[in-house]
Structures are given as structure tokens and as C-alpha cells.
Amino acid sequence: MNRRRLIISESTTAYHLICRTACQAYLFGDQEKEVFVRLLLQQARFAGIEILSYCIMSNHVHLLVRISPIESLPDRELLHRYQSYYGAEKVPQSTYSVEELQTLLRIGGPDAEVARRRILARMGDLSAFMRELKQRFTIWYNHKHDNQGTIWASRYKSLIVENASESLAKVAAYIDLNPIRAEMVDDPKDYRWCGYAAAMAGRKAQKDAIIKLFSEEDTFSQAIANYRLILFGKGYVSKGSATKDQGSISPAALEKVIADKGHVSTHELLRMRVRYFADGTAIGSKVFVEDIVHRNRAAFGLKRKKTSTALPPQIWGDLHVLRDLKRDVYTQPRTE
């Protein structure tokens, strides 16, 4: 018998969420992980939900989210979120088109108020967030793989987390250490599909999340150093308590992180960022990337006009990176 899920809707609450595939099937390859992260961050922006940490594994997903109730929003912000959420996608018949919503809000009156309530009901709500995220990914996955039916186990697991830095950081570390326990990498920064690696690679949303795990006043460099110490401390398993079927942080790696006080050298950060972007489809000058895209547009399935985004000039100079996926979230990995 399934236990009733506890959701606190009247105040800001953090949750550790675990969602598994049906029959524990290994459905998430590189591309599936990329798409899930894109949809996750897009869904979170629409719903006004903080993604403090995440890790996308081959057959399950871990999320650390923080949700505040949303009772109202200015029409401008409501419309902005709605437009960003749907973009050029076809809006389901059960809801408003972007143009319809824009017209309703401009005219005002009872119909506009009904529209506001309907859309706000999908924001700041854990159940709505998870339902829509899973549904949207299922639609993409089934279309991609010519599959039918659900790909998820029936329920996601939800655990309330104390909304305090120490508790949040410990849960985030547990999440980011998943690829270590699975013996996929020796350092969580090398596993592309977790929040820690995204933060180390310079992704703004995940950098901000690391700071929030500690305090708003911390600089990112200090917050990420503190978090790295926690990660390696929790990931280390002494020889006497190690298990045969679970990876862990090595004593030498832990000693080095402690000696470095959690800091990573500028050279290593640069290497990570180059690798993070180079793991995408193409990297090079803007002219080179644009040429690759236009000559292979059908293979990428791109419909939008913008096909590349400049990297930060203070680090990257004139390099550009192809963004196969929508907007500014992640580069598409190579597929054989």
C-alpha cells in the first residue's frame, strides 16, 4: 500500500524527490539525460521552483527542490513565464494559446481572472510540477523511440528536507555522489548530468544554487569550495566499511581536497569548461558552427533561427558552441 505523500503548501519547503523508470529499465542514455535536464530547468522556471541539486542516472532521477507558494503574479510576469514555457511548441487544446492569453489579460474581466487562476494553479505546486515534467519527457521519449505508454514507475518518492543550509548541503551531496557510488566517475565534477558538475562548468543557475545551499552572502568560489569539502567527506568510505558493490572517494582524493581547502585551480576549471562544452556537437568560431548547423539542420531537428551562443569573452575569446537543444540550457551530446 502506497503511503500518502506529505506536501506542505502553505510555506517554503524543500524536498528530495526520487523518480524511477518502470521496472528499473535503463532508459536514460546521454541524449535522454540532456533532454530531461532541459525540460527540468524549463519546468522549474515556469513554476517558480528552485532546483538546488539534481542527478540524472540511467534508471532514476534525484532532485532537490525548494518550493514557495505562489498566490499571485503580475500579468507581465505571468505572460513571460507562459511564453517562455511553450515557446514555439504547440499548446495543448485544453489550455490557452500564447496569443489567447495575451488578449485575455489585456482585456481583463472575469475570463482573464479564470485564466490567471488556472495558470497559477500550475505554479508553486509540487504535484503539478512533477506531473507535467514526467508527462513532457514521456511524450518526447515515446516519440523519439516509437514507444507507447508510461516509462515511469507509478509514484515518485518525496522526502521533506529541513530548509537549513546544513541539511540541504548534505542532501545535495548525497545526490551529487550518485555517479561515484555507481562507479561511473572518480570525481562528481566529471559526471555531466548532475548539478555540481554543471556549476563547476559555469552554468549560472547551478552556480546560484550552490550559493543558496550556504548563504546568499557567500561568493561562488567559497561556496563551491565548502561544498567540495562536504562532497568528498561524505563520499569517502573507510576501508573497513567499504562495500564491494559501491564506489567511493579514495583516501588520496580526499586528502588532496582537504589540502586544497576545497578549491579547484583555474587551470582545472578551464579544462572542465572546455570539456563540458566540447562534449557537445561542435565547438569553434561562430562561422564554423553556423556552417555545421546549416549543412546538417535536418539531423539536428532544429526549427529555430538561433543556432549558436557566444561563450564568455573573458575566458573563451571568439569561441562559440552549438546549442542543439532549446535556448541556453545544454549542448546536445554526440550520438553514434
Coordinates of N, CA and C in Angstrom, one line a residue, residues 51-52 54 195-216 218-221 223-224 269 273 312 314-315 330:
I51 N 15.7 24.7 -8.2 CA 16.4 23.4 -8.4 C 17.7 23.5 -7.7
L52 N 17.9 23.0 -6.5 CA 19.1 23.2 -5.7 C 20.1 22.1 -6.1
Y54 N 20.5 18.2 -8.7 CA 19.9 17.1 -9.4 C 20.9 16.1 -9.9
G195 N 24.0 18.5 -10.8 CA 24.1 19.9 -10.6 C 25.5 20.4 -10.2
Y196 N 26.2 19.6 -9.5 CA 27.6 20.0 -9.1 C 28.5 20.2 -10.4
A197 N 28.4 19.3 -11.3 CA 29.2 19.4 -12.5 C 28.8 20.6 -13.3
A198 N 27.5 20.8 -13.4 CA 27.0 22.0 -14.2 C 27.5 23.3 -13.5
A199 N 27.5 23.3 -12.2 CA 28.0 24.6 -11.5 C 29.5 24.7 -11.8
M200 N 30.3 23.7 -11.7 CA 31.7 23.8 -11.9 C 32.0 24.2 -13.3
A201 N 31.1 23.8 -14.3 CA 31.3 24.2 -15.7 C 30.9 25.6 -16.0
G202 N 30.3 26.3 -15.0 CA 29.9 27.7 -15.1 C 28.5 28.0 -15.4
R203 N 27.6 27.0 -15.3 CA 26.2 27.2 -15.6 C 25.6 28.1 -14.5
K204 N 25.1 29.2 -14.8 CA 24.6 30.2 -13.9 C 23.6 29.7 -12.9
A205 N 22.6 29.0 -13.3 CA 21.5 28.6 -12.5 C 22.1 27.7 -11.4
Q206 N 23.0 26.8 -11.8 CA 23.6 25.8 -10.8 C 24.6 26.5 -9.9
K207 N 25.3 27.5 -10.4 CA 26.2 28.3 -9.6 C 25.4 29.0 -8.5
D208 N 24.3 29.6 -8.9 CA 23.4 30.3 -7.9 C 22.9 29.3 -6.9
A209 N 22.6 28.1 -7.3 CA 22.0 27.0 -6.4 C 23.1 26.7 -5.4
I210 N 24.3 26.6 -5.8 CA 25.4 26.2 -4.8 C 25.5 27.3 -3.7
I211 N 25.4 28.6 -4.2 CA 25.5 29.7 -3.2 C 24.3 29.6 -2.2
K212 N 23.1 29.3 -2.8 CA 21.9 29.2 -1.9 C 22.0 28.0 -0.9
L213 N 22.8 27.0 -1.2 CA 23.0 25.9 -0.3 C 23.7 26.4 1.0
F214 N 24.4 27.5 0.9 CA 25.1 28.0 2.1 C 24.5 29.3 2.6
S215 N 24.7 30.4 1.8 CA 24.1 31.6 2.2 C 24.1 32.6 1.0
E216 N 23.2 33.5 0.9 CA 23.2 34.5 -0.2 C 24.4 35.4 -0.2
D218 N 27.6 34.4 0.5 CA 28.8 33.7 0.0 C 29.1 34.0 -1.4
T219 N 30.4 34.1 -1.7 CA 30.8 34.1 -3.1 C 30.8 32.7 -3.7
F220 N 30.6 32.6 -5.0 CA 30.6 31.2 -5.5 C 31.9 30.4 -5.3
S221 N 33.0 31.1 -5.4 CA 34.3 30.4 -5.2 C 34.4 29.8 -3.8
A223 N 31.7 29.2 -1.8 CA 30.6 28.2 -1.6 C 30.9 26.9 -2.2
I224 N 31.5 26.9 -3.5 CA 31.8 25.7 -4.1 C 33.0 25.0 -3.5
L269 N 39.6 24.3 -13.8 CA 38.2 24.9 -14.1 C 38.1 25.1 -15.6
R273 N 35.5 23.4 -18.2 CA 34.5 24.2 -19.0 C 34.7 23.9 -20.5
P312 N 31.5 33.2 -22.7 CA 32.0 34.4 -22.1 C 33.4 34.8 -22.6
Q314 N 35.7 36.8 -21.6 CA 36.9 36.9 -20.8 C 37.6 35.6 -20.6
I315 N 36.9 34.5 -20.9 CA 37.5 33.2 -20.8 C 37.7 32.5 -22.2
Y330 N 21.7 23.3 -22.4 CA 22.8 22.4 -22.5 C 23.0 22.1 -24.0

